[in-house]
Amino acid sequence: MNRIRSTRRAAGVITAVGVLALAACSATPADPSGAADGELTTLKVATIGLVSDGALLVGQEQGFFEDEGLRVETSVVANPPAGLAAAQGGQVDIAYAPSIPLLNALASGVPLRVVAPADGYVDGAAAAEDPAAVDDTGLYASAASGITEIADLEGATIAIPARKAQLEVVVSDALDGEGVDPSSVEWVVLDFTSAVAALQSGAVDAAGLVSPFTSEAAAAGATFVSAPSVAFFEEGSVGLWTAGEGTVSAKSDAIAAFQRAVARSNAYANEHPEEAIQAGIDATGSALDVEDIKLPFWPAQVVPEELDRVNEKLVALGFLPSPVDLQDVLVPAE
């Protein structure tokens, strides 16, 4: 294992790992004045605790955010909808969310914007010889269930982190593709740690997981069934850094600085993946090693066609009644 540690620019790096307690939301940005600590402007960033967070973390360690005059405070929320609610309500400035929960929120009229790419798949990933090798999600079955393939999941109990979010959608797409009616499934909402425990005890038949919990499930004896996300998204950005419209307006300079810092961070992470993965492992508290983790990919930009493709598939699967209007959702990078 190659553990690389760069000198931390302490003034620009604060990682406050803990679950945000989401109180009543308002439309006020987290810090309307963009108040600076010294010469640095603070941005509050919510993640959901993934290994791919490593790009953001090594970017802080390398001083890319400090170079842009930013001081980033990170915290972990329970799931993407919680992060989006925090971003819209102004409890945080920026939140991580995959495109699916973002589109669900936009469809409900929540005023959110896409600021920058967080993670995703390399171009042509779905057409690769082994797409599962690049998919950081996985559908795993309890050893006690006897389930070995998607066709066995008719009427099964499947754990997911949130309803109508990414893993329910991509698992439903996989089920539908194999002729299994997704409406026959009993969906159970569990956080990833609880889902791995439920697989181990047999409390659920299967669970949709993301790295590093996929590796933890395999180590606990669960059966790999499918890698459902890469087939659905195909390629490009999946995880997105998002912000409320109020924050984008009130902190336009800081948001532009964040975009530049993320671009450098993502490029650095792709060039130094072991360092980024280790940072993600450390942040999640996982006991896994770098070699146990599928290599994430950190895109350089969000391509509008990537959001359009997901938008159309959500309609086709019945998760959205009609396509979301995506005009002006992307905040152009300078």
Short mmCIF file of C-alpha atoms in Angstrom, two decimals:
data_model
loop_
_atom_site.label_atom_id
_atom_site.label_comp_id
_atom_site.label_asym_id
_atom_site.label_seq_id
_atom_site.Cartn_x
_atom_site.Cartn_y
_atom_site.Cartn_z
CA MET A 1 0.00 0.00 0.00
CA ASN A 2 1.47 3.31 -1.01
CA ARG A 3 0.49 5.91 1.52
CA ILE A 4 1.45 9.36 0.41
CA ARG A 5 0.96 12.31 2.62
CA SER A 6 1.52 15.87 1.57
CA THR A 7 2.15 18.75 3.90
CA ARG A 8 -1.20 19.99 5.07
CA ARG A 9 -1.83 23.68 4.78
CA ALA A 10 -3.58 23.84 8.10
CA ALA A 11 -5.13 27.23 7.61
CA GLY A 12 -7.05 26.03 4.59
CA VAL A 13 -8.13 22.62 5.80
CA ILE A 14 -10.80 21.83 8.31
CA THR A 15 -12.57 18.50 8.21
CA ALA A 16 -15.43 18.27 10.64
CA VAL A 17 -16.68 14.72 10.19
CA GLY A 18 -20.03 14.23 11.79
CA VAL A 19 -23.63 13.92 10.81
CA LEU A 20 -25.35 17.22 10.28
CA ALA A 21 -28.46 17.67 12.34
CA LEU A 22 -30.84 19.14 9.81
CA ALA A 23 -33.17 21.60 11.41
CA ALA A 24 -35.88 23.60 9.72
CA CYS A 25 -34.70 25.00 6.40
CA SER A 26 -34.61 28.58 5.29
CA ALA A 27 -33.54 30.02 1.95
CA THR A 28 -30.64 31.92 3.50
CA PRO A 29 -27.09 30.89 2.51
CA ALA A 30 -24.95 29.38 5.31
CA ASP A 31 -22.87 32.55 5.54
CA PRO A 32 -24.55 35.34 3.53
CA SER A 33 -21.63 37.68 3.94
CA GLY A 34 -19.11 35.12 2.70
CA ALA A 35 -17.28 36.01 5.89
CA ALA A 36 -13.61 35.32 5.65
CA ASP A 37 -11.26 33.81 8.20
CA GLY A 38 -8.33 36.09 7.70
CA GLU A 39 -8.12 36.33 3.94
CA LEU A 40 -9.89 33.04 3.33
CA THR A 41 -13.58 32.67 2.55
CA THR A 42 -15.24 29.76 4.30
CA LEU A 43 -17.39 27.32 2.33
CA LYS A 44 -19.36 24.64 4.18
CA VAL A 45 -19.40 21.44 2.11
CA ALA A 46 -21.54 18.37 2.88
CA THR A 47 -20.55 14.92 1.67
CA ILE A 48 -22.09 11.50 2.25
CA GLY A 49 -18.84 9.86 3.30
CA LEU A 50 -17.59 8.09 0.17
CA VAL A 51 -14.10 7.00 -0.79
CA SER A 52 -14.40 9.31 -3.79
CA ASP A 53 -14.40 12.21 -1.32
CA GLY A 54 -10.66 11.62 -1.43
CA ALA A 55 -10.30 14.01 -4.38
CA LEU A 56 -11.71 16.88 -2.33
CA LEU A 57 -9.56 15.93 0.64
CA VAL A 58 -6.26 15.67 -1.24
CA GLY A 59 -7.15 18.90 -3.00
CA GLN A 60 -7.31 20.54 0.42
CA GLU A 61 -4.07 18.91 1.46
CA GLN A 62 -2.37 20.14 -1.70
CA GLY A 63 -3.59 23.67 -0.98
CA PHE A 64 -5.69 24.02 -4.16
CA PHE A 65 -8.59 25.56 -2.22
CA GLU A 66 -6.37 27.82 -0.16
CA ASP A 67 -4.75 29.00 -3.40
CA GLU A 68 -8.23 30.14 -4.43
CA GLY A 69 -8.79 31.94 -1.15
CA LEU A 70 -11.09 29.25 0.24
CA ARG A 71 -11.30 27.56 3.60
CA VAL A 72 -13.41 24.41 3.25
CA GLU A 73 -15.30 22.91 6.17
CA THR A 74 -16.61 19.43 5.37
CA SER A 75 -19.27 17.46 7.18
CA VAL A 76 -21.08 14.21 6.48
CA VAL A 77 -24.84 13.91 6.01
CA ALA A 78 -26.82 10.69 6.08
CA ASN A 79 -27.77 10.61 2.40
CA PRO A 80 -27.96 12.80 -0.74
CA PRO A 81 -31.49 14.14 -0.14
CA ALA A 82 -30.35 15.37 3.30
CA GLY A 83 -27.40 17.11 1.67
CA LEU A 84 -29.60 18.72 -0.98
CA ALA A 85 -32.00 19.92 1.70
CA ALA A 86 -29.08 21.43 3.59
CA ALA A 87 -27.79 23.14 0.44
CA GLN A 88 -31.19 24.51 -0.48
CA GLY A 89 -31.85 25.64 3.05
CA GLY A 90 -28.49 27.35 3.38
CA GLN A 91 -27.17 25.14 6.18
CA VAL A 92 -24.27 24.29 3.91
CA ASP A 93 -22.98 26.10 0.85
CA ILE A 94 -22.30 23.04 -1.30
CA ALA A 95 -23.48 19.43 -1.08
CA TYR A 96 -22.56 16.20 -2.83
CA ALA A 97 -25.41 14.48 -4.66
CA PRO A 98 -25.64 12.00 -7.51
CA SER A 99 -27.61 13.24 -10.49
CA ILE A 100 -30.69 11.14 -9.69
CA PRO A 101 -31.62 12.71 -6.32
CA LEU A 102 -30.72 16.08 -7.80
CA LEU A 103 -33.21 15.55 -10.64
CA ASN A 104 -35.83 14.40 -8.14
CA ALA A 105 -35.32 17.60 -6.16
CA LEU A 106 -35.46 19.76 -9.28
CA ALA A 107 -38.66 18.00 -10.35
CA SER A 108 -40.16 19.05 -7.01
CA GLY A 109 -39.28 22.66 -7.69
CA VAL A 110 -36.27 22.88 -5.36
CA PRO A 111 -33.97 25.66 -6.66
CA LEU A 112 -30.60 23.94 -6.96
CA ARG A 113 -27.64 24.36 -9.32
CA VAL A 114 -24.80 22.06 -10.36
CA VAL A 115 -21.45 23.61 -9.50
CA ALA A 116 -18.85 20.97 -10.40
CA PRO A 117 -18.29 17.24 -11.01
CA ALA A 118 -17.55 15.10 -7.95
CA ASP A 119 -17.10 11.57 -9.34
CA GLY A 120 -18.23 9.33 -12.20
CA TYR A 121 -17.08 6.93 -14.90
CA VAL A 122 -14.48 7.18 -17.62
CA ASP A 123 -15.66 7.62 -21.19
CA GLY A 124 -16.87 4.32 -22.63
CA ALA A 125 -17.11 2.64 -19.20
CA ALA A 126 -20.37 0.80 -19.93
CA ALA A 127 -18.91 -0.68 -23.11
CA ALA A 128 -15.76 -1.91 -21.36
CA GLU A 129 -14.92 -5.62 -21.39
CA ASP A 130 -15.74 -5.82 -17.67
CA PRO A 131 -17.94 -2.85 -16.70
CA ALA A 132 -18.24 -4.19 -13.14
CA ALA A 133 -14.52 -3.53 -12.68
CA VAL A 134 -15.16 0.22 -12.80
CA ASP A 135 -18.53 0.32 -11.04
CA ASP A 136 -18.13 1.54 -7.47
CA THR A 137 -21.63 0.33 -6.60
CA GLY A 138 -22.85 -3.22 -6.24
CA LEU A 139 -25.94 -5.28 -5.53
CA TYR A 140 -25.08 -7.94 -2.95
CA ALA A 141 -27.25 -10.79 -1.64
CA SER A 142 -27.26 -12.28 1.82
CA ALA A 143 -25.55 -15.67 1.87
CA ALA A 144 -28.60 -16.98 3.73
CA SER A 145 -30.94 -15.94 0.92
CA GLY A 146 -29.50 -18.31 -1.67
CA ILE A 147 -29.83 -15.53 -4.24
CA THR A 148 -27.14 -15.55 -6.91
CA GLU A 149 -28.60 -13.59 -9.81
CA ILE A 150 -31.03 -10.79 -10.54
CA ALA A 151 -33.73 -13.20 -11.71
CA ASP A 152 -33.90 -14.54 -8.11
CA LEU A 153 -34.94 -11.15 -6.72
CA GLU A 154 -38.68 -11.27 -7.50
CA GLY A 155 -40.41 -10.30 -4.24
CA ALA A 156 -37.11 -9.92 -2.37
CA THR A 157 -36.30 -7.47 0.42
CA ILE A 158 -33.60 -5.04 -0.77
CA ALA A 159 -31.88 -2.42 1.36
CA ILE A 160 -31.13 0.99 -0.15
CA PRO A 161 -29.96 4.25 1.49
CA ALA A 162 -32.94 6.35 0.34
CA ARG A 163 -36.17 5.90 -1.63
CA LYS A 164 -36.32 7.08 -5.24
CA ALA A 165 -32.57 7.79 -5.12
CA GLN A 166 -29.69 6.37 -7.14
CA LEU A 167 -29.50 2.81 -5.90
CA GLU A 168 -33.24 2.17 -6.08
CA VAL A 169 -33.27 3.53 -9.63
CA VAL A 170 -30.26 1.61 -10.94
CA VAL A 171 -31.32 -1.63 -9.22
CA SER A 172 -34.83 -1.17 -10.63
CA ASP A 173 -33.30 -0.69 -14.07
CA ALA A 174 -31.32 -3.91 -13.66
CA LEU A 175 -34.41 -5.79 -12.43
CA ASP A 176 -36.51 -4.47 -15.29
CA GLY A 177 -33.84 -5.51 -17.76
CA GLU A 178 -34.02 -9.10 -16.49
CA GLY A 179 -37.81 -9.23 -16.49
CA VAL A 180 -38.24 -8.82 -12.71
CA ASP A 181 -40.99 -6.39 -11.68
CA PRO A 182 -39.39 -3.74 -9.41
CA SER A 183 -42.77 -3.15 -7.73
CA SER A 184 -42.61 -6.69 -6.34
CA VAL A 185 -39.58 -5.71 -4.23
CA GLU A 186 -39.86 -4.61 -0.61
CA TRP A 187 -37.46 -1.64 -0.40
CA VAL A 188 -35.93 -1.06 3.03
CA VAL A 189 -34.11 2.20 3.81
CA LEU A 190 -30.86 1.57 5.70
CA ASP A 191 -27.60 3.46 5.86
CA PHE A 192 -24.70 1.56 4.32
CA THR A 193 -23.19 0.33 7.59
CA SER A 194 -26.57 -1.02 8.72
CA ALA A 195 -27.17 -2.57 5.29
CA VAL A 196 -23.93 -4.58 5.48
CA ALA A 197 -24.92 -5.78 8.96
CA ALA A 198 -28.40 -6.71 7.69
CA LEU A 199 -26.85 -8.73 4.86
CA GLN A 200 -24.64 -10.54 7.33
CA SER A 201 -27.55 -11.38 9.64
CA GLY A 202 -29.94 -12.23 6.82
CA ALA A 203 -32.35 -9.48 7.84
CA VAL A 204 -32.57 -8.43 4.18
CA ASP A 205 -32.22 -10.54 1.04
CA ALA A 206 -30.03 -8.05 -0.77
CA ALA A 207 -28.59 -4.54 -0.55
CA GLY A 208 -27.49 -1.85 -2.95
CA LEU A 209 -24.12 -0.58 -1.76
CA VAL A 210 -21.33 1.77 -2.72
CA SER A 211 -17.58 1.52 -2.14
CA PRO A 212 -16.11 0.85 0.42
CA PHE A 213 -19.21 -0.93 1.73
CA THR A 214 -19.24 -3.22 -1.33
CA SER A 215 -15.87 -4.57 -0.25
CA GLU A 216 -17.05 -4.88 3.35
CA ALA A 217 -20.10 -6.87 2.21
CA ALA A 218 -17.93 -9.22 0.16
CA ALA A 219 -15.57 -9.68 3.09
CA ALA A 220 -18.57 -10.53 5.28
CA GLY A 221 -19.60 -13.35 2.92
CA ALA A 222 -22.34 -11.63 0.88
CA THR A 223 -22.83 -12.74 -2.74
CA PHE A 224 -22.14 -10.31 -5.56
CA VAL A 225 -25.17 -10.15 -7.87
CA SER A 226 -24.74 -7.14 -10.12
CA ALA A 227 -22.91 -3.85 -10.72
CA PRO A 228 -25.96 -1.81 -11.67
CA SER A 229 -24.77 1.80 -11.91
CA VAL A 230 -22.34 1.80 -14.82
CA ALA A 231 -24.97 0.23 -17.11
CA PHE A 232 -27.41 2.97 -16.16
CA PHE A 233 -25.12 6.02 -16.31
CA GLU A 234 -22.86 4.64 -19.08
CA GLU A 235 -20.10 7.26 -18.63
CA GLY A 236 -19.30 10.74 -17.34
CA SER A 237 -20.26 12.57 -14.17
CA VAL A 238 -22.54 10.82 -11.68
CA GLY A 239 -21.77 12.53 -8.37
CA LEU A 240 -22.13 16.31 -8.44
CA TRP A 241 -21.27 19.25 -6.25
CA THR A 242 -24.49 21.22 -5.92
CA ALA A 243 -25.57 24.51 -4.34
CA GLY A 244 -28.77 26.38 -3.72
CA GLU A 245 -29.59 29.23 -6.08
CA GLY A 246 -29.31 31.68 -3.18
CA THR A 247 -25.77 30.57 -2.45
CA VAL A 248 -24.74 30.72 -6.12
CA SER A 249 -26.00 34.31 -6.29
CA ALA A 250 -24.65 35.45 -2.93
CA LYS A 251 -21.24 33.80 -3.22
CA SER A 252 -20.56 33.81 -6.95
CA ASP A 253 -16.84 34.54 -6.54
CA ALA A 254 -16.41 31.76 -3.97
CA ILE A 255 -18.35 29.31 -6.14
CA ALA A 256 -16.12 30.13 -9.12
CA ALA A 257 -13.07 29.63 -6.90
CA PHE A 258 -14.49 26.28 -5.75
CA GLN A 259 -14.94 25.21 -9.38
CA ARG A 260 -11.30 26.00 -10.16
CA ALA A 261 -10.08 24.20 -7.03
CA VAL A 262 -12.20 21.11 -7.80
CA ALA A 263 -10.85 20.98 -11.35
CA ARG A 264 -7.30 20.89 -9.97
CA SER A 265 -8.28 18.42 -7.23
CA ASN A 266 -9.95 16.00 -9.63
CA ALA A 267 -7.02 16.10 -12.03
CA TYR A 268 -4.61 15.52 -9.16
CA ALA A 269 -6.70 12.60 -7.83
CA ASN A 270 -6.74 10.91 -11.25
CA GLU A 271 -2.96 11.30 -11.41
CA HIS A 272 -2.45 10.09 -7.82
CA PRO A 273 -5.33 7.63 -7.25
CA GLU A 274 -3.72 5.72 -4.39
CA GLU A 275 -3.30 8.94 -2.42
CA ALA A 276 -6.88 10.00 -3.08
CA ILE A 277 -8.30 6.57 -2.23
CA GLN A 278 -6.33 6.43 1.00
CA ALA A 279 -7.66 9.86 1.96
CA GLY A 280 -11.19 8.60 1.30
CA ILE A 281 -10.56 5.45 3.33
CA ASP A 282 -9.23 7.49 6.23
CA ALA A 283 -12.20 9.84 6.12
CA THR A 284 -14.75 7.03 6.08
CA GLY A 285 -13.01 5.15 8.87
CA SER A 286 -12.92 2.00 6.77
CA ALA A 287 -10.49 -0.79 7.71
CA LEU A 288 -9.96 -1.65 4.02
CA ASP A 289 -6.72 -1.14 2.14
CA VAL A 290 -6.25 0.80 -1.10
CA GLU A 291 -6.05 -2.41 -3.13
CA ASP A 292 -9.49 -3.45 -1.85
CA ILE A 293 -11.16 -0.39 -3.41
CA LYS A 294 -12.28 -0.08 -7.03
CA LEU A 295 -10.54 2.81 -8.71
CA PRO A 296 -12.82 5.88 -8.69
CA PHE A 297 -12.77 8.42 -11.51
CA TRP A 298 -13.01 12.15 -11.03
CA PRO A 299 -14.33 13.95 -14.17
CA ALA A 300 -13.03 17.27 -15.41
CA GLN A 301 -16.47 18.70 -16.20
CA VAL A 302 -20.20 18.03 -16.18
CA VAL A 303 -21.44 17.52 -19.74
CA PRO A 304 -25.10 18.55 -20.24
CA GLU A 305 -25.82 15.39 -22.25
CA GLU A 306 -24.95 13.30 -19.17
CA LEU A 307 -27.76 14.91 -17.19
CA ASP A 308 -30.11 14.68 -20.18
CA ARG A 309 -29.50 10.93 -20.46
CA VAL A 310 -30.35 10.30 -16.80
CA ASN A 311 -33.36 12.60 -17.09
CA GLU A 312 -34.77 10.55 -19.97
CA LYS A 313 -34.16 7.20 -18.24
CA LEU A 314 -35.93 8.34 -15.07
CA VAL A 315 -38.98 9.14 -17.16
CA ALA A 316 -38.78 5.80 -18.99
CA LEU A 317 -38.64 3.90 -15.66
CA GLY A 318 -41.53 5.89 -14.21
CA PHE A 319 -39.54 7.72 -11.53
CA LEU A 320 -40.37 11.07 -13.14
CA PRO A 321 -43.67 11.95 -14.85
CA SER A 322 -41.87 14.12 -17.41
CA PRO A 323 -38.33 15.38 -18.08
CA VAL A 324 -36.95 18.07 -15.80
CA ASP A 325 -36.16 21.43 -17.39
CA LEU A 326 -32.36 21.55 -17.11
CA GLN A 327 -31.86 24.93 -18.71
CA ASP A 328 -29.51 27.03 -16.54
CA VAL A 329 -29.02 24.24 -13.98
CA LEU A 330 -25.30 23.99 -14.72
CA VAL A 331 -23.22 26.86 -13.34
CA PRO A 332 -20.69 27.56 -16.12
CA ALA A 333 -17.08 27.26 -15.07
CA GLU A 334 -14.96 30.32 -15.77
#
